PDB file of C-alpha atoms in Angstrom:
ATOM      1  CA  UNK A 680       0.000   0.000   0.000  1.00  0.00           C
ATOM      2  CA  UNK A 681       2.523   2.319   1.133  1.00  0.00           C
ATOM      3  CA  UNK A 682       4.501   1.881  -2.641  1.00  0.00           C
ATOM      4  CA  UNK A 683       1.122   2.516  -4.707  1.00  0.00           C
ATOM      5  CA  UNK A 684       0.531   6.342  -2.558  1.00  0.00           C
ATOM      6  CA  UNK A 685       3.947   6.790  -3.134  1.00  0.00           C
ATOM      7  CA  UNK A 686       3.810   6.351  -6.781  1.00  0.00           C
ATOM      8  CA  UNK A 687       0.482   7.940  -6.803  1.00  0.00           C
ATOM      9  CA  UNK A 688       2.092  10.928  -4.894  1.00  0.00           C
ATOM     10  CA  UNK A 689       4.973  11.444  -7.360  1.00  0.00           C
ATOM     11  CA  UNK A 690       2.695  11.034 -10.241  1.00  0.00           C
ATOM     12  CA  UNK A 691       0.152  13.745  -8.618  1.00  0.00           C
ATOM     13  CA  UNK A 692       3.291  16.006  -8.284  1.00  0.00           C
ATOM     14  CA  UNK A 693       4.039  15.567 -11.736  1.00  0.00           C
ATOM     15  CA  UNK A 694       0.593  16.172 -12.985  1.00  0.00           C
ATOM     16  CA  UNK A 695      -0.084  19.143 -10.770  1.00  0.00           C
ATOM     17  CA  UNK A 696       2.907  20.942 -10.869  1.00  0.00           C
ATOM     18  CA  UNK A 697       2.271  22.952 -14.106  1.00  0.00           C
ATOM     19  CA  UNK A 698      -1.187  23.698 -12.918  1.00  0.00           C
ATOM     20  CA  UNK A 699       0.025  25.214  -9.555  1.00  0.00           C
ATOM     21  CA  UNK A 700       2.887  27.359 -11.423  1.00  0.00           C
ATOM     22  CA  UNK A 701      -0.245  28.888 -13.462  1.00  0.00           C
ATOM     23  CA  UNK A 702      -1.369  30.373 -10.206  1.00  0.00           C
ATOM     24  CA  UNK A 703       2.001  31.649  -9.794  1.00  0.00           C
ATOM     25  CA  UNK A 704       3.016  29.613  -6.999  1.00  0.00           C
ATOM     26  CA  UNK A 705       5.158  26.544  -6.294  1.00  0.00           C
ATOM     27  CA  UNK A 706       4.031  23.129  -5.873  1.00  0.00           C
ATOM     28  CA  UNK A 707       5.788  22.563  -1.967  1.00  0.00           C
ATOM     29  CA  UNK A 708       4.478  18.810  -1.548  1.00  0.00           C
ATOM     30  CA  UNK A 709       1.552  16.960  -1.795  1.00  0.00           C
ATOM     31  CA  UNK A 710       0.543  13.939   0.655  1.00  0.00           C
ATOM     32  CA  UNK A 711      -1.900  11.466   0.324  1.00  0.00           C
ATOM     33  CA  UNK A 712      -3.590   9.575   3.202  1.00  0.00           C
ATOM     34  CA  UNK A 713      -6.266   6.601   2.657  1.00  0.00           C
ATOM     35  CA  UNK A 714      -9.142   5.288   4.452  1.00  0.00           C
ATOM     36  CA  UNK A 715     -10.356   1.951   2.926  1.00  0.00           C
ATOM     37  CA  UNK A 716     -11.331   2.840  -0.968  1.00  0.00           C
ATOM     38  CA  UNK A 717     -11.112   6.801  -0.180  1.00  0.00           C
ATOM     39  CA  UNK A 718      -8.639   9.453  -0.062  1.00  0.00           C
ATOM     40  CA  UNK A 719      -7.762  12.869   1.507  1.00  0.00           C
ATOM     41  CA  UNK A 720      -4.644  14.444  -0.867  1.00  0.00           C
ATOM     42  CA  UNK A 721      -3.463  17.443   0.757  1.00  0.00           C
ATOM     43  CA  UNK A 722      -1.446  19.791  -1.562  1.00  0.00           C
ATOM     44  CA  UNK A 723       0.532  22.301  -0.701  1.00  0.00           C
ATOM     45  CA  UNK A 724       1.474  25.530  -2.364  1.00  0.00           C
ATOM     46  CA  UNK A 725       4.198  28.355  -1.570  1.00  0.00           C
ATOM     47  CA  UNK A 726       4.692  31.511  -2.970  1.00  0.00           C
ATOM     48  CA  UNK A 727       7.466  31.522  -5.717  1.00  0.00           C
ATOM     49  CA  UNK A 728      11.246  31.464  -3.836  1.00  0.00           C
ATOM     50  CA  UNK A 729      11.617  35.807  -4.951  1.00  0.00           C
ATOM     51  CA  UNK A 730       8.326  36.960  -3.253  1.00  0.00           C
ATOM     52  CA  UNK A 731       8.203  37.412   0.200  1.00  0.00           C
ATOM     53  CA  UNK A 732       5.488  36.944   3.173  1.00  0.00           C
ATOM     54  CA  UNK A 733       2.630  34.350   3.228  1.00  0.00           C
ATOM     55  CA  UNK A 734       0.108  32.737   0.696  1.00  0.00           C
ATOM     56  CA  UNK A 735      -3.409  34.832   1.061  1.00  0.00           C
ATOM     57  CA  UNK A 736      -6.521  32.898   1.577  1.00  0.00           C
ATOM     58  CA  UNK A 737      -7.655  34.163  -1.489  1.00  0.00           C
ATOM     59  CA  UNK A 738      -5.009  32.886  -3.323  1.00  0.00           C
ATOM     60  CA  UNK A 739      -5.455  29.221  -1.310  1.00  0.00           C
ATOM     61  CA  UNK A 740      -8.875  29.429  -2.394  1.00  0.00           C
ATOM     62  CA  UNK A 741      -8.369  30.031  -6.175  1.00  0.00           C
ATOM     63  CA  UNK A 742      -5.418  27.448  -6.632  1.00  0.00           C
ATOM     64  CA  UNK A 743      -7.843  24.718  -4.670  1.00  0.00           C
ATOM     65  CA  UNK A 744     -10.345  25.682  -7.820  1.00  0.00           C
ATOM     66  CA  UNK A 745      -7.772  25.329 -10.010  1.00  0.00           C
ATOM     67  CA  UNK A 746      -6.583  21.961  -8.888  1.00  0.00           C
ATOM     68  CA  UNK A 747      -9.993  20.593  -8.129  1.00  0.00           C
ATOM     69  CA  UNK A 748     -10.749  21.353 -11.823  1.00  0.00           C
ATOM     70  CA  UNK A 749      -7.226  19.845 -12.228  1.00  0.00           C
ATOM     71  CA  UNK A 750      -7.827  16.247 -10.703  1.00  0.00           C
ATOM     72  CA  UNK A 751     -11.531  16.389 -11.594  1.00  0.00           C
ATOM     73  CA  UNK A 752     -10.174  16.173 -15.200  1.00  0.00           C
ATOM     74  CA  UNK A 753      -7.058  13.553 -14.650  1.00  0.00           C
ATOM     75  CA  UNK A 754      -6.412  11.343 -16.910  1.00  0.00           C
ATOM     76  CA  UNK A 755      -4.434   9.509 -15.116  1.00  0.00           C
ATOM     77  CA  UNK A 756      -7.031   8.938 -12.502  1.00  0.00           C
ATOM     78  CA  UNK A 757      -8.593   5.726 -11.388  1.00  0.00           C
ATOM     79  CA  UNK A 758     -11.897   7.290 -10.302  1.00  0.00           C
ATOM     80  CA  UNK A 759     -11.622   6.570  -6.333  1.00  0.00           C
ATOM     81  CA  UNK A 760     -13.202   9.401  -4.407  1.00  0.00           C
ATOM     82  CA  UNK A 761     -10.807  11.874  -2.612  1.00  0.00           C
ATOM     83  CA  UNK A 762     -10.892  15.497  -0.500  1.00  0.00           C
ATOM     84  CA  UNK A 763      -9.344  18.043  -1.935  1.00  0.00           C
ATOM     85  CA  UNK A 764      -7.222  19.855   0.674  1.00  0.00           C
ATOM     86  CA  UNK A 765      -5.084  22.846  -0.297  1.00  0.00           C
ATOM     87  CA  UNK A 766      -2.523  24.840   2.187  1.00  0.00           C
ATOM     88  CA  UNK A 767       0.469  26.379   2.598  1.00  0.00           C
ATOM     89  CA  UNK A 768       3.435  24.807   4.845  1.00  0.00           C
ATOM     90  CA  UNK A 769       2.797  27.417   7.625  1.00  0.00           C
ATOM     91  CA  UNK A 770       5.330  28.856   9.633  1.00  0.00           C
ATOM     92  CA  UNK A 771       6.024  25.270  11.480  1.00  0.00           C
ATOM     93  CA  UNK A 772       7.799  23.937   8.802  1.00  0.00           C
ATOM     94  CA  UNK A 773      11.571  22.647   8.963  1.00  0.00           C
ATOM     95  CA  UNK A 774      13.602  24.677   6.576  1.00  0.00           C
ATOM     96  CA  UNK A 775      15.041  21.665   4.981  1.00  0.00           C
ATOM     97  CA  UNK A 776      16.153  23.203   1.493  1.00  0.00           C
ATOM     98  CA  UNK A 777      17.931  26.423   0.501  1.00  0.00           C
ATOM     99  CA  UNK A 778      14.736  27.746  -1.071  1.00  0.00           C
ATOM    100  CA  UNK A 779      13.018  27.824   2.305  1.00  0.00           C
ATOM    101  CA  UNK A 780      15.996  29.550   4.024  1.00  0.00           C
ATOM    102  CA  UNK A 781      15.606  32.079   0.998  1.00  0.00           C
ATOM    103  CA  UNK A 782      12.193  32.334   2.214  1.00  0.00           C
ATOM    104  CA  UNK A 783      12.709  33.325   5.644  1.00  0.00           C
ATOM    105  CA  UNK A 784      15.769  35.568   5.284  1.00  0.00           C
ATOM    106  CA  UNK A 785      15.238  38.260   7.711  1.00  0.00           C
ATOM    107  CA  UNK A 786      12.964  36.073  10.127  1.00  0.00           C
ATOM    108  CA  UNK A 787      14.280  34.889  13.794  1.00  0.00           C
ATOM    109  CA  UNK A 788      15.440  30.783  13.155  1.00  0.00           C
ATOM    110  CA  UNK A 789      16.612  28.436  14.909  1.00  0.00           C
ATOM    111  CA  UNK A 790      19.158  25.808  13.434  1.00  0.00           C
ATOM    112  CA  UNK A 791      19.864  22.343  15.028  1.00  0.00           C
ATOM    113  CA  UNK A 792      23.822  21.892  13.843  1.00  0.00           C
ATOM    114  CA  UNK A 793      25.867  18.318  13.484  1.00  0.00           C
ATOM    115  CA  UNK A 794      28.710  19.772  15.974  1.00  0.00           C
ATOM    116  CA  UNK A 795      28.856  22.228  18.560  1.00  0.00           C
ATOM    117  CA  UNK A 796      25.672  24.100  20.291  1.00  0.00           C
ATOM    118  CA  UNK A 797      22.490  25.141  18.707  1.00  0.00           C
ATOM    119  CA  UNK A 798      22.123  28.434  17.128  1.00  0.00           C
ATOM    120  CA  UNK A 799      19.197  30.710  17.357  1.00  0.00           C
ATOM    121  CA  UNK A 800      19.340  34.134  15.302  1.00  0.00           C
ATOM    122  CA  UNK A 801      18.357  36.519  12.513  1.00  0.00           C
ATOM    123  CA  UNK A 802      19.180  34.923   9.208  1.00  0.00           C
ATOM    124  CA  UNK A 803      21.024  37.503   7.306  1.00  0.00           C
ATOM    125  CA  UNK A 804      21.573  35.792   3.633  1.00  0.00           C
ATOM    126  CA  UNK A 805      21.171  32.256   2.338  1.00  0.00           C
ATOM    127  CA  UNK A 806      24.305  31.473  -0.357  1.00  0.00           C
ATOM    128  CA  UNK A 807      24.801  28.364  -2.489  1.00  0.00           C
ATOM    129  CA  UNK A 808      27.140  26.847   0.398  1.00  0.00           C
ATOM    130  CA  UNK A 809      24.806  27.768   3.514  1.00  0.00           C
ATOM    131  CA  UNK A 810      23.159  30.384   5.343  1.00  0.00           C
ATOM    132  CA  UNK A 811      24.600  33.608   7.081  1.00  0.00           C
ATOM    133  CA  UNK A 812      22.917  34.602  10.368  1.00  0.00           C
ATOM    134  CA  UNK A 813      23.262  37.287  13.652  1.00  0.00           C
ATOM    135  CA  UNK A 814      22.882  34.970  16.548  1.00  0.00           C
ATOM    136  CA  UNK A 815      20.915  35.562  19.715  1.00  0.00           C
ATOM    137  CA  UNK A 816      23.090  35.633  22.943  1.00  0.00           C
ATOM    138  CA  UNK A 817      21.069  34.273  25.995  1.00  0.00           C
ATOM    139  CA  UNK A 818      20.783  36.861  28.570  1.00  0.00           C
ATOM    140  CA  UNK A 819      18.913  36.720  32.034  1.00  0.00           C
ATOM    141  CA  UNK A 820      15.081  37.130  31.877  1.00  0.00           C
ATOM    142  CA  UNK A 821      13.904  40.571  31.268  1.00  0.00           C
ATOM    143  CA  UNK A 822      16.745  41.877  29.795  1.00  0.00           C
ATOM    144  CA  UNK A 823      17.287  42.827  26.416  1.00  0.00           C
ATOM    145  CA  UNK A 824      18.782  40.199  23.979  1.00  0.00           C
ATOM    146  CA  UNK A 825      22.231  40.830  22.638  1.00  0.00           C
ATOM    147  CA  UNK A 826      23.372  39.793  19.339  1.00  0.00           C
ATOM    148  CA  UNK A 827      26.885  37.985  18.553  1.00  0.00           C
ATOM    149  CA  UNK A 828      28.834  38.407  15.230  1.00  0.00           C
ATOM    150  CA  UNK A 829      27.626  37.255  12.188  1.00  0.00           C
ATOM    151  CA  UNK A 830      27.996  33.216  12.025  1.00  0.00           C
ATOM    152  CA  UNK A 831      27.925  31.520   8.377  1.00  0.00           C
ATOM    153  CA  UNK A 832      26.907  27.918   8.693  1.00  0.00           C
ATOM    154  CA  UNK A 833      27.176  25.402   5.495  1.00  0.00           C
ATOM    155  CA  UNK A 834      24.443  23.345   4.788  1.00  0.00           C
ATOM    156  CA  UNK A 835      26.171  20.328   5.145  1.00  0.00           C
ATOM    157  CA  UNK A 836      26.754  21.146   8.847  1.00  0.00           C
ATOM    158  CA  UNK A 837      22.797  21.774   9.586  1.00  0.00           C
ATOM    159  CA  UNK A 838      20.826  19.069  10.676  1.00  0.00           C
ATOM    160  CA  UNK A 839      17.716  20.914  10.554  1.00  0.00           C
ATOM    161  CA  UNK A 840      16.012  24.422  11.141  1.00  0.00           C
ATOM    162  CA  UNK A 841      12.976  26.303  11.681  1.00  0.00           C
ATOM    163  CA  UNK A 842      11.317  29.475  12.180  1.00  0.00           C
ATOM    164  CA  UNK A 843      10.511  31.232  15.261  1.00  0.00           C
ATOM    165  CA  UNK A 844       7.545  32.874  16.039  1.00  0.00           C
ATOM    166  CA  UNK A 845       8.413  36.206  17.196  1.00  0.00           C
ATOM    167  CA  UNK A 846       5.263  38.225  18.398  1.00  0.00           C
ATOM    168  CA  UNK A 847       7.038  42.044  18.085  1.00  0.00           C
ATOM    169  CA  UNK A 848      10.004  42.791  16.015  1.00  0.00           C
ATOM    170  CA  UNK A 849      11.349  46.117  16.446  1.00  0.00           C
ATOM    171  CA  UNK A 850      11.984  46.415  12.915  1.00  0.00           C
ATOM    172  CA  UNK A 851       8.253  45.330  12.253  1.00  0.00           C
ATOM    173  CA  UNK A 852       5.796  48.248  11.073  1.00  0.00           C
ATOM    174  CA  UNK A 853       2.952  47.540  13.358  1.00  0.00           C
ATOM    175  CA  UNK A 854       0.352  49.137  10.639  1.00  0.00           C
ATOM    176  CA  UNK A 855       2.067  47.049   7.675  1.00  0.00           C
ATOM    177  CA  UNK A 856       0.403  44.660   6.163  1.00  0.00           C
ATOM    178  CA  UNK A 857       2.414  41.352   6.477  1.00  0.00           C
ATOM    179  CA  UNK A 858       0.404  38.451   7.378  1.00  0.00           C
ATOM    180  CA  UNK A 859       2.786  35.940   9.566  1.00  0.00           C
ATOM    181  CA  UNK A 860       3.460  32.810   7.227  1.00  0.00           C
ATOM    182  CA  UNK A 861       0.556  30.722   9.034  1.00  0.00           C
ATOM    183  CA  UNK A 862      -0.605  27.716   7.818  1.00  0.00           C
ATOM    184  CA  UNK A 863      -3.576  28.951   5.454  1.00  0.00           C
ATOM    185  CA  UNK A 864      -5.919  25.982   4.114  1.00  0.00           C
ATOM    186  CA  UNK A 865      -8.633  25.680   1.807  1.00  0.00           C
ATOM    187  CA  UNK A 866     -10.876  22.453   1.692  1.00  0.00           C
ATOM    188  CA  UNK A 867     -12.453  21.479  -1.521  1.00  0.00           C
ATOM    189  CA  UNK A 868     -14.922  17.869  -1.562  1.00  0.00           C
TER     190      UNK A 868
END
């Protein structure tokens, strides 16, 4: 069972990839999960790697059109029912590839590393070799955080990363208009 989603999930990738770029977004993953004859696919869109902030609801809503129309119309199909769920990765996804770091440049992270202690700071840059960041030096509760020099860590020394939620950012305009990169979904039948 767990070979046929598989190969339905890369084939579903495949198929639905050029439909998401229409909508000018990228095709992040899609997952599949079955209960007896029926199934729930979950797809899930980002913004293109040079824009910056979240995926709108409105834009969740018409790429879940899009797609519905999409599958509704595969080919490839073999005519099982399925849900229709469309989403963005959210802010609790691991930054696992160089186009999420991209992403998130500018955004608090923290990064689990192969050797030495974790790092939590402002990513500065992402380059082809790793990411560049302004890390966080604990101080004692209620005082102000201090920032080290900049660190550069390679990719190949990161076991994984992730965003932090910060709630104020001094930097932050607090009448601007960027929506937090929350998980936004859309749920077609």
């Amino acid at each position: 069972m767990r070979a046929e989603v598989a190969a339905e999930t890369q084939r579903l990738k495949s198929y639905l990839a050029p439909t998401v770029e229409m909508q000018d977004l990228f095709l992040e993953d899609i997952e599949i999960k079955m209960a007896g004859a029926h199934r729930t696919v979950h797809v899930i869109v980002d913004l293109p790697e040079g824009e910056s902030g979240g995926v709108s609801l409105d834009r969740i809503s018409a790429a879940a059109q899009v797609i519905s129309e999409a599958m509704d119309n595969d080919p490839g199909d073999d005519g099982r029912p399925y849900n229709l769920e469309v989403s963005s990765p959210g802010v609790s996804r691991p930054l696992t590839e160089p186009r999420h770091w991209r992403r998130n440049t500018g955004r608090m992270v923290s990064v689990s590393v192969e050797r030495g202690d974790d790092v939590m700071g402002r990513l500065v840059s992402v380059e082809d070799d790793g990411i560049t960041l302004i890390p966080e030096i604990p101080v004692k509760k209620g005082m102000k955080a201090k920032q080290g020099d900049q660190v550069h860590l390679p990719f190949a020394d990161i076991r994984k990363g992730r965003v932090e939620v910060e709630f104020a950012h001094l930097e932050d305009d607090p009448a601007g208009d960027d929506a937090p990169d929350d998980e936004t979904t859309a749920e077609e039948a």
